[in-house]
XYZ file of C-alpha atoms in Angstrom:
676
model
C 19.649 -10.548 -7.984
C 16.421 -10.005 -6.029
C 13.527 -7.661 -6.769
C 14.694 -5.137 -4.174
C 18.126 -4.969 -5.812
C 16.502 -4.167 -9.161
C 14.163 -1.590 -7.628
C 17.009 0.303 -5.942
C 19.827 0.073 -8.460
C 17.985 0.165 -11.800
C 17.321 3.938 -11.494
C 21.027 4.468 -10.742
C 22.043 2.470 -13.809
C 19.564 4.405 -15.964
C 20.866 7.721 -14.587
C 24.461 6.794 -15.388
C 23.609 5.714 -18.937
C 21.521 8.820 -19.641
C 23.908 11.230 -17.945
C 27.269 9.944 -19.131
C 26.171 8.695 -22.526
C 23.850 11.491 -23.565
C 26.074 12.637 -26.435
C 26.191 9.133 -27.864
C 22.653 7.841 -27.326
C 20.666 11.051 -27.797
C 17.589 12.449 -26.057
C 15.079 9.793 -27.154
C 17.194 6.887 -25.882
C 17.969 8.692 -22.609
C 14.270 9.353 -21.970
C 13.307 5.821 -22.895
C 15.916 4.139 -20.688
C 15.193 6.220 -17.585
C 11.410 6.060 -17.940
C 11.409 2.312 -18.615
C 13.692 1.741 -15.627
C 11.309 3.571 -13.298
C 8.223 1.768 -14.591
C 9.961 -1.590 -14.022
C 10.846 -0.500 -10.489
C 7.229 0.563 -9.874
C 5.815 -2.723 -11.175
C 8.154 -4.624 -8.833
C 7.315 -2.409 -5.843
C 3.559 -2.856 -5.808
C 3.599 -6.657 -5.241
C 5.863 -6.116 -2.219
C 3.413 -3.591 -0.771
C 0.393 -5.798 -1.479
C 2.239 -8.724 0.104
C 2.607 -6.834 3.374
C -1.046 -5.797 3.224
C -2.141 -9.412 2.752
C 0.239 -10.731 5.373
C 2.164 -12.895 2.898
C 5.355 -10.833 3.230
C 7.535 -10.511 6.306
C 10.275 -8.009 7.031
C 13.779 -8.944 5.913
C 17.208 -7.432 5.315
C 18.996 -7.967 2.014
C 22.795 -7.550 2.311
C 24.681 -5.791 -0.469
C 28.274 -5.600 0.758
C 30.476 -4.865 3.746
C 30.816 -1.115 3.900
C 32.789 0.237 6.893
C 34.975 -1.470 9.480
C 36.801 1.120 11.568
C 37.446 0.372 15.231
C 34.126 0.104 17.027
C 32.256 1.469 13.999
C 31.154 -1.418 11.795
C 28.215 -1.580 9.431
C 27.228 -3.109 6.108
C 25.378 -1.782 3.110
C 22.019 -3.486 3.541
C 18.548 -3.044 2.095
C 15.819 -3.230 4.727
C 12.391 -4.247 3.427
C 9.429 -3.970 5.788
C 5.933 -2.468 5.741
C 7.276 1.065 6.162
C 9.755 0.575 3.341
C 7.068 -0.948 1.114
C 4.882 2.150 1.438
C 7.746 4.413 0.451
C 8.744 2.129 -2.426
C 5.341 2.399 -4.113
C 5.139 6.144 -3.466
C 8.630 6.905 -4.805
C 8.682 4.620 -7.814
C 5.070 5.237 -8.881
C 5.245 9.011 -8.696
C 8.729 9.075 -10.222
C 7.673 6.838 -13.127
C 4.674 9.053 -13.875
C 6.792 12.203 -13.586
C 9.281 10.716 -16.051
C 6.453 10.028 -18.502
C 4.919 13.468 -17.920
C 8.284 15.096 -18.642
C 8.239 13.653 -22.163
C 5.589 16.231 -22.984
C 6.497 19.041 -20.601
C 10.224 19.120 -21.442
C 9.775 18.292 -25.133
C 11.255 21.572 -26.355
C 14.146 21.652 -23.885
C 17.512 21.028 -25.590
C 19.047 19.399 -22.511
C 16.581 16.588 -21.869
C 19.098 13.750 -21.230
C 20.615 15.674 -18.321
C 17.169 16.357 -16.880
C 16.077 12.717 -17.022
C 19.421 11.600 -15.591
C 18.923 13.938 -12.628
C 15.380 12.605 -12.072
C 16.593 9.003 -11.959
C 19.567 9.921 -9.766
C 17.215 11.550 -7.294
C 14.992 8.464 -7.284
C 17.971 6.216 -6.528
C 19.051 8.433 -3.621
C 15.536 8.444 -2.175
C 15.306 4.669 -2.470
C 18.631 4.377 -0.641
C 17.227 6.526 2.149
C 14.077 4.480 2.710
C 15.798 1.073 2.488
C 18.568 1.991 4.936
C 19.112 -0.362 7.869
C 21.586 1.963 9.583
C 21.796 5.705 10.140
C 24.911 6.247 8.021
C 23.275 4.661 4.981
C 20.174 6.763 5.657
C 22.375 9.852 5.787
C 23.952 8.843 2.472
C 20.514 8.820 0.837
C 19.593 11.970 2.777
C 22.502 13.890 1.265
C 21.956 12.271 -2.131
C 18.440 13.674 -2.445
C 19.791 17.033 -1.301
C 22.348 16.999 -4.099
C 19.830 15.858 -6.700
C 17.319 18.498 -5.612
C 20.009 21.169 -5.954
C 20.723 19.983 -9.490
C 17.039 19.839 -10.445
C 15.989 23.150 -8.892
C 18.851 24.853 -10.701
C 18.388 22.840 -13.888
C 17.821 26.033 -15.903
C 21.177 27.340 -14.716
C 21.144 30.314 -17.106
C 18.210 31.702 -15.128
C 19.543 33.710 -12.121
C 16.450 33.084 -9.986
C 16.815 29.317 -10.486
C 20.457 29.425 -9.399
C 19.553 31.493 -6.335
C 16.745 29.073 -5.413
C 19.046 26.051 -5.776
C 21.699 27.634 -3.548
C 19.060 28.624 -0.987
C 17.700 25.083 -0.836
C 21.205 23.667 -0.471
C 22.253 26.087 2.294
C 19.059 25.848 4.358
C 19.170 22.057 4.216
C 22.777 22.118 5.431
C 21.532 23.750 8.636
C 19.099 20.913 9.221
C 21.676 18.321 8.200
C 24.058 19.611 10.879
C 21.438 18.717 13.473
C 20.949 15.306 11.882
C 24.699 14.634 11.900
C 25.028 15.655 15.559
C 22.128 13.337 16.358
C 23.853 10.433 14.586
C 27.137 11.179 16.393
C 25.331 11.289 19.721
C 23.499 8.040 19.053
C 26.738 6.253 18.188
C 28.363 7.653 21.326
C 25.445 6.476 23.481
C 24.571 3.144 21.864
C 27.887 2.188 20.269
C 26.163 1.335 16.989
C 24.414 2.959 14.046
C 22.210 -0.071 13.313
C 18.595 1.074 13.473
C 17.141 -2.182 14.917
C 19.829 -2.302 17.630
C 19.287 1.354 18.529
C 15.512 0.963 18.809
C 15.865 -2.187 20.902
C 18.218 -0.497 23.389
C 16.412 2.876 23.538
C 14.077 2.081 26.507
C 17.092 1.279 28.704
C 18.452 4.818 28.214
C 15.352 6.597 29.498
C 16.202 8.946 32.353
C 19.879 9.343 31.498
C 21.399 12.809 31.114
C 24.237 14.320 29.134
C 26.265 17.526 29.193
C 25.410 19.827 26.290
C 26.442 23.483 25.930
C 27.312 23.635 29.610
C 23.980 22.166 30.772
C 22.773 18.766 31.919
C 19.920 17.704 29.657
C 17.903 14.561 29.107
C 19.871 12.381 26.700
C 16.970 10.990 24.694
C 15.278 14.380 24.374
C 18.470 15.950 23.064
C 19.122 13.198 20.525
C 15.529 13.175 19.260
C 15.431 16.963 18.878
C 18.723 16.942 16.957
C 17.291 14.311 14.621
C 14.098 16.345 14.291
C 16.097 19.432 13.274
C 17.297 17.375 10.323
C 13.692 16.485 9.544
C 12.700 20.156 9.779
C 15.189 21.078 7.079
C 14.334 18.278 4.676
C 10.575 18.529 5.236
C 10.422 22.349 5.279
C 9.060 22.900 8.763
C 8.693 26.353 10.282
C 12.081 28.008 10.596
C 13.750 25.911 7.915
C 10.914 26.176 5.403
C 12.128 29.152 3.380
C 13.709 27.087 0.601
C 10.547 25.239 -0.443
C 8.547 28.027 -2.163
C 11.631 29.292 -3.992
C 12.275 25.756 -5.247
C 9.331 26.289 -7.618
C 11.890 27.919 -9.940
C 12.721 24.414 -11.160
C 10.657 22.705 -13.893
C 7.159 21.713 -12.761
C 7.850 17.928 -12.911
C 10.592 18.565 -10.350
C 8.060 20.191 -8.043
C 5.775 17.184 -8.332
C 8.512 14.635 -7.692
C 10.700 16.267 -5.072
C 8.665 18.908 -3.337
C 5.330 17.154 -3.130
C 5.623 13.402 -3.041
C 9.070 12.205 -2.038
C 12.006 14.285 -0.762
C 10.015 16.560 1.521
C 8.464 13.498 3.151
C 11.913 12.138 4.085
C 11.736 13.883 7.452
C 8.342 12.357 8.218
C 9.648 8.928 7.197
C 12.705 9.306 9.432
C 10.608 10.232 12.484
C 8.286 7.277 11.855
C 11.209 4.903 11.230
C 12.715 5.945 14.585
C 9.352 6.291 16.350
C 10.289 3.927 19.227
C 13.230 6.252 19.894
C 10.975 9.335 19.917
C 8.549 7.544 22.226
C 11.212 7.640 24.949
C 10.968 11.455 25.159
C 7.643 13.199 25.675
C 9.416 16.548 25.484
C 10.695 15.755 21.984
C 7.214 14.646 20.902
C 5.773 17.897 22.242
C 8.295 19.847 20.172
C 7.316 17.839 17.083
C 3.626 18.513 17.760
C 4.037 22.264 18.253
C 6.345 22.762 15.270
C 4.177 20.616 12.981
C 0.879 22.258 13.932
C 2.327 25.774 13.738
C 3.793 25.000 10.319
C 0.390 23.788 9.120
C -1.167 27.088 10.192
C 1.660 29.305 8.923
C 1.805 27.798 5.433
C -1.976 27.791 5.073
C -2.193 31.516 5.904
C 0.518 32.355 3.374
C -1.178 30.210 0.721
C -4.327 32.341 1.039
C -2.785 35.336 -0.740
C -0.367 33.831 -3.274
C -1.076 34.473 -6.942
C 1.502 32.115 -8.501
C -0.285 28.804 -9.046
C 2.809 26.750 -8.170
C 3.506 28.735 -5.001
C -0.024 28.150 -3.741
C 0.526 24.412 -4.089
C 4.023 24.709 -2.601
C 2.704 26.324 0.588
C -0.042 23.720 0.591
C 2.683 21.070 0.652
C 4.362 22.797 3.584
C 1.043 22.884 5.442
C 0.241 19.221 4.785
C 3.691 18.208 6.016
C 2.835 20.023 9.224
C -0.215 17.759 9.547
C 2.018 14.694 9.245
C 4.413 15.906 11.905
C 1.860 16.839 14.526
C 0.214 13.470 13.903
C 3.551 11.831 14.735
C 3.971 14.132 17.735
C 0.630 13.036 19.172
C 1.556 9.366 18.718
C -0.498 8.668 15.585
C 2.407 7.484 13.421
C 0.115 5.288 11.322
C -2.086 8.293 10.515
C 1.026 10.319 9.631
C 2.144 7.668 7.152
C -1.404 7.362 5.815
C -1.484 11.066 4.996
C 2.004 10.810 3.503
C 0.715 8.017 1.265
C -2.463 9.750 0.061
C -0.812 13.172 -0.134
C 1.752 11.809 -2.591
C -0.982 11.062 -5.110
C -3.185 14.122 -4.867
C -0.341 16.624 -4.433
C 1.606 15.193 -7.374
C -1.671 15.383 -9.299
C -2.126 19.047 -8.383
C 1.436 19.945 -9.318
C 1.306 18.127 -12.638
C -2.134 19.610 -13.281
C -0.697 23.058 -12.616
C 2.068 22.234 -15.076
C -0.556 21.362 -17.660
C -2.232 24.726 -17.059
C 1.099 26.542 -17.347
C 1.839 24.619 -20.551
C -1.507 25.706 -21.975
C -0.938 29.331 -20.951
C 2.547 29.721 -22.441
C 4.309 29.514 -19.059
C 2.132 32.149 -17.416
C 1.933 31.204 -13.719
C -0.102 34.116 -12.325
C -3.659 32.953 -11.643
C -4.946 36.509 -12.030
C -4.418 36.085 -15.773
C -6.342 32.819 -16.095
C -10.107 32.290 -16.000
C -12.561 30.143 -17.955
C -10.033 27.419 -18.728
C -12.343 24.497 -17.959
C -13.836 24.816 -21.473
C -10.439 24.743 -23.166
C -8.537 22.138 -21.143
C -11.330 19.939 -19.734
C -9.170 16.886 -18.952
C -6.762 18.980 -16.910
C -9.738 20.629 -15.204
C -11.268 17.347 -14.066
C -7.900 16.023 -12.912
C -7.289 19.110 -10.785
C -10.856 18.945 -9.535
C -10.174 15.433 -8.250
C -6.981 16.642 -6.583
C -8.828 19.558 -4.972
C -11.607 17.312 -3.697
C -8.936 15.048 -2.214
C -6.837 17.718 -0.502
C -9.859 19.493 0.945
C -11.187 16.216 2.342
C -14.551 16.011 0.603
C -16.609 13.055 1.744
C -19.695 11.933 3.620
C -19.276 10.331 7.028
C -20.264 6.676 6.897
C -20.540 6.695 3.110
C -17.169 7.507 1.561
C -14.980 10.235 0.230
C -11.771 11.212 -1.494
C -8.291 10.372 -0.218
C -7.833 13.349 2.087
C -11.211 12.712 3.696
C -9.761 9.599 5.313
C -6.156 10.563 6.008
C -6.472 14.204 7.089
C -9.583 13.547 9.157
C -7.782 10.637 10.818
C -5.019 13.001 11.949
C -7.500 15.501 13.393
C -9.453 12.780 15.208
C -6.286 11.141 16.520
C -5.033 14.479 17.847
C -8.294 14.937 19.756
C -8.156 11.392 21.157
C -4.467 11.506 22.047
C -3.251 11.858 25.618
C -0.146 13.828 24.664
C 0.522 17.229 26.214
C -0.377 19.483 23.291
C -2.900 17.288 21.490
C -5.682 19.893 21.690
C -3.392 22.491 20.134
C -2.841 20.093 17.238
C -6.573 19.400 16.980
C -7.567 23.090 16.947
C -4.885 24.072 14.445
C -5.778 21.053 12.304
C -9.390 22.199 11.975
C -8.409 25.830 11.280
C -5.850 24.732 8.697
C -8.510 22.528 7.055
C -10.708 25.605 6.607
C -7.822 27.629 5.146
C -6.818 24.708 2.912
C -10.320 24.541 1.512
C -10.365 28.284 0.856
C -7.059 28.574 -1.002
C -7.652 25.317 -2.925
C -11.060 26.401 -4.205
C -9.712 29.905 -4.790
C -7.162 28.336 -7.123
C -9.886 26.422 -8.959
C -12.208 29.422 -9.322
C -9.459 31.795 -10.495
C -8.083 29.259 -12.960
C -11.050 27.463 -14.452
C -14.123 29.616 -13.832
C -15.228 33.147 -14.642
C -14.286 35.202 -17.667
C -10.885 34.836 -19.361
C -8.316 37.424 -18.285
C -5.597 36.352 -20.704
C -5.329 39.660 -22.527
C -3.744 41.162 -19.386
C -0.828 38.709 -19.463
C 2.459 39.777 -21.030
C 3.335 36.108 -21.618
C 0.132 35.519 -23.572
C 0.427 38.752 -25.532
C 4.000 37.883 -26.470
C 2.875 34.428 -27.607
C 0.035 35.929 -29.666
C 2.418 38.445 -31.213
C 4.818 35.677 -32.242
C 1.892 33.671 -33.596
C 0.779 36.600 -35.731
C 4.276 37.167 -37.062
C 4.656 33.558 -38.167
C 1.098 32.998 -39.381
C 0.477 32.672 -43.120
C -3.282 32.595 -43.229
C -5.915 35.220 -42.644
C -7.512 33.331 -39.753
C -4.428 33.921 -37.603
C -5.657 37.446 -36.893
C -9.192 36.482 -35.987
C -10.414 37.197 -32.507
C -11.575 34.208 -30.506
C -15.036 33.918 -29.029
C -13.561 34.856 -25.679
C -12.133 38.092 -27.024
C -8.548 37.097 -26.391
C -6.897 38.380 -29.543
C -6.760 35.037 -31.282
C -5.199 32.974 -28.477
C -6.681 29.533 -27.847
C -5.411 27.514 -24.845
C -4.832 23.922 -25.806
C -4.926 20.658 -23.911
C -1.605 19.038 -23.044
C -0.190 16.115 -25.072
C -0.965 12.534 -24.046
C 2.340 11.889 -22.238
C 1.213 14.598 -19.805
C -2.421 13.528 -19.590
C -1.841 9.815 -18.885
C -0.013 10.502 -15.579
C -2.823 12.879 -14.616
C -5.385 10.145 -15.211
C -3.466 7.551 -13.169
C -2.832 9.964 -10.292
C -6.520 10.855 -10.314
C -7.293 7.222 -9.504
C -4.986 7.452 -6.492
C -6.507 10.759 -5.354
C -9.982 9.271 -5.500
C -9.503 5.740 -4.147
C -6.229 5.563 -2.154
C -7.873 6.587 1.106
C -10.847 4.253 0.913
C -8.935 1.194 -0.309
C -5.987 1.287 2.098
C -7.466 2.910 5.230
C -7.658 -0.242 7.337
C -3.938 -0.999 7.316
C -3.037 2.518 8.424
C -5.595 3.593 11.020
C -7.636 0.602 12.173
C -6.367 -1.071 15.320
C -6.503 -4.775 14.428
C -5.532 -4.568 10.754
C -2.956 -1.890 11.520
C -1.346 -3.885 14.306
C -0.846 -6.821 11.940
C 0.446 -4.610 9.135
C 2.838 -2.486 11.198
C 4.185 -5.471 13.110
C 6.381 -5.944 10.042
C 8.158 -2.618 10.570
C 9.959 -0.521 13.158
C 7.038 1.944 13.389
C 5.414 2.274 16.811
C 1.696 1.632 16.264
C -0.488 2.756 19.178
C -3.502 0.447 19.032
C -5.085 2.156 22.055
C -5.006 5.506 20.280
C -6.417 3.986 17.100
C -9.334 2.545 19.083
C -9.910 5.880 20.822
C -9.716 7.764 17.525
C -12.798 5.990 16.179
C -14.724 6.674 19.400
C -14.443 10.473 19.403
C -17.677 12.529 19.540
C -19.616 13.113 16.341
C -18.861 16.849 16.342
C -15.140 16.051 16.210
C -15.646 13.802 13.190
C -17.710 16.488 11.454
C -15.416 19.407 12.335
C -13.101 19.115 9.347
C -16.046 18.654 6.951
C -17.730 21.769 8.317
C -14.434 23.659 8.008
C -14.115 22.479 4.407
C -17.641 23.686 3.566
C -17.009 27.087 5.146
C -13.815 27.466 3.123
C -15.611 26.439 -0.077
C -18.520 28.818 0.516
C -16.206 31.727 1.313
C -14.069 31.139 -1.788
C -17.186 30.848 -3.956
C -18.608 34.107 -2.635
C -15.346 36.036 -3.002
C -14.290 34.766 -6.421
C -17.590 33.981 -8.127
C -20.309 36.147 -6.631
C -18.517 39.297 -5.449
C -15.305 39.745 -7.396
C -14.382 42.992 -5.637
C -14.581 41.350 -2.189
C -10.913 40.179 -2.153
C -9.661 43.701 -2.896
C -11.920 45.266 -0.268
C -10.858 42.670 2.299
C -7.164 43.217 1.533
C -7.618 46.976 1.912
C -9.585 46.704 5.143
C -7.091 44.351 6.765
C -4.002 45.710 5.027
C -1.484 44.926 7.824
C -2.622 41.297 8.043
C -2.698 41.000 4.251
C 0.866 42.313 3.967
C 1.942 40.033 6.804
C 0.653 36.982 4.953
C 1.827 38.231 1.548
C 5.351 38.692 2.900
C 5.329 35.159 4.366
C 5.381 36.361 7.994
C 8.564 38.290 7.077
C 10.777 35.241 7.607
C 12.956 36.032 4.593
C 13.408 39.624 5.727
C 14.196 38.498 9.270
C 16.767 35.960 8.091
C 18.239 38.508 5.730
C 18.722 40.897 8.673
C 19.974 38.301 11.172
C 22.087 36.031 8.976
C 22.544 37.103 5.371
C 23.614 40.715 5.872
C 25.992 39.945 8.784
C 27.461 37.068 6.744
C 28.095 39.393 3.805
C 29.545 42.023 6.167
C 31.954 39.521 7.677
C 32.748 38.232 4.209
C 33.641 41.699 2.977
C 35.637 42.376 6.160
C 37.726 39.232 5.808
C 38.096 39.857 2.078
C 39.035 43.533 2.097
C 40.810 43.864 5.444
C 41.976 40.303 6.050
C 42.769 38.845 2.673
C 43.752 41.956 0.735
C 44.787 44.274 3.580
C 46.882 41.835 5.636
C 47.556 38.520 3.892
C 48.155 39.886 0.397
C 49.825 43.060 1.654
C 52.370 41.360 3.893
C 52.366 38.009 2.134
C 52.701 37.540 -1.625
C 52.355 41.244 -2.471
C 54.709 42.320 0.333
C 57.403 39.783 -0.481
C 57.159 40.636 -4.166
C 57.576 44.342 -3.371
C 60.598 43.613 -1.167
C 62.245 41.544 -3.889
C 61.540 44.282 -6.422
C 63.064 46.938 -4.141
C 66.165 44.801 -3.534
C 66.532 44.153 -7.241
C 66.475 47.872 -7.991
C 69.260 48.488 -5.438
C 71.318 45.648 -6.887
C 70.858 47.051 -10.398
C 72.177 50.438 -9.285
C 75.320 48.804 -7.921
C 76.057 47.087 -11.247
C 77.700 50.086 -12.996
C 79.943 48.104 -15.342
C 83.169 50.055 -14.388
C 86.184 48.104 -13.064
C 87.324 50.811 -10.636
C 83.867 50.829 -8.980
C 84.046 47.092 -8.295
C 87.678 47.475 -7.018
C 86.575 50.233 -4.626
C 83.746 48.066 -3.286
C 86.102 45.149 -2.790
C 88.594 47.409 -0.970
C 85.883 48.812 1.297
C 84.723 45.296 2.051
C 88.233 44.199 2.881
C 88.757 47.196 5.194
C 85.480 46.478 6.995
C 86.351 42.789 7.429
C 89.842 43.540 8.804
C 88.453 46.205 11.118
C 85.836 43.792 12.469
C 88.489 41.120 13.136
C 90.743 43.663 14.944
C 87.821 44.787 17.132
C 86.979 41.169 17.987
C 90.639 40.465 18.865
């Protein structure tokens, strides 16, 4: 058994043991087995990644078994290992291992821990299957596996109605995207006669210029197939139009948010586009669609994040916005920059989510930032971890000197968009700079509301309930003392070490991941050597041009970051009534952002309400009014009516039966005489 076999299948084995044997092995054993399995997988993944960076590893395919042989459709279950896979391996296993460890503290009081850890490991296995796929069917298997696991994890607290609703919403919205992905796979098999990714990419240039009939029209074949595949990516990676499930998914436990909706599952769409980048390069129209959708998503999510008060929802919309950056980078041809931002984003966004979980843990599950304030004195380790994550996501750094992770990856996307020769590259560049400003504002707004200023805990019902319970169970006089902050005796506390260790390790990634690994992703010579071991299309010309852009382009995102920081500082530190005055002055815009551009209301009007109307129609009129009435209910009524008539004829008197027999005989004889 090779290292890649262990990496992929060890999480599955751990999930099966924890999930099926939870009653026998108990919570401690289930947590230990799953967490240990993920740390082993992570330790085996990093040498593979470093090997590709150093040039000591080459791409290879590890067969597992023959899978399907049906007519012309033949493919095996194989594990593809190349530079692109190696990046995803370290991201998935590292973040998942740290999330498993973090969950030891966060889920400590939950009575159903074995099921939770089994779901986490099952998700990790499905994601690993997706990124190691060498054919589209195997990729789709992993694609649907992460969808199933995310449904289970979002709805983990199944007794909570909002969690169930969020899980169903995520499942349904992703099915819309998956329909596009399936149609794309069907079309590719019809056109190429294979689902093998290397064979498809090799034959793709020969299909340029061909057309196909679709919905009564003749359309460009490659454009149609790429757009269908991209629809699948839109659903999984929460792009504009199919994004509505992502914020609601915050109903799941916070470790779920960090693992699925920040670092791994939502990046599956970006990975798929980069894996099939030579296919997308055959259609400029498809790339333009990717650019426009990605850039617009980055702007949309950033505007909505400005006004959110739930700490997890702010970070959720931030995730949506950053995914938009990755997609418009791919649309402008900078696939290496897209993967670079995927790589760095995994560390600092997981850090922010887990940091938010630490804050929520300290504040007795209060998630409204309006009831925080002054927490940096009480939970200093969490504060510094989230500070590192904020510095990374806002792209703090000094040109020519150094900076945090986002300074390298996000700036690379903006510079590449400016240098690109694609149709809508300037749209991507402009939106990228604007979104950088908005990202800085809502990120620093989160930090100021949470960790600075005066405590506002006494306004929180969650905190007051916790204090009340504390007073009821206290046995000493000090329980009723008032703290120095005037918060009725409540003292926020730092999280336990199983939660703090992952924060510390992710902080290292948020600080150094950009600087250490930048050459392999965005520098022409080093990148060409690195990406030669993958299917990703690496545009060396664009990478050269990216580093030659004017100085004002390189400084644009830094200036935007400083403007966002200064504005947030003024509004939430110097003039605390400024946000309220601004919201009142621009009330229509504020409501527009607060209601998430009214997408949920629009979908409710266009899809949900008509679906319920048709459902009620088919139920009341179709099922009950027609099928039941004339089917089982009707036949039962007819039998009952006939039985009542038969009962009336059974009088029990001999002369009645003789009369009936005589009448029957007369009728029979009469009928025979008439026939004769």
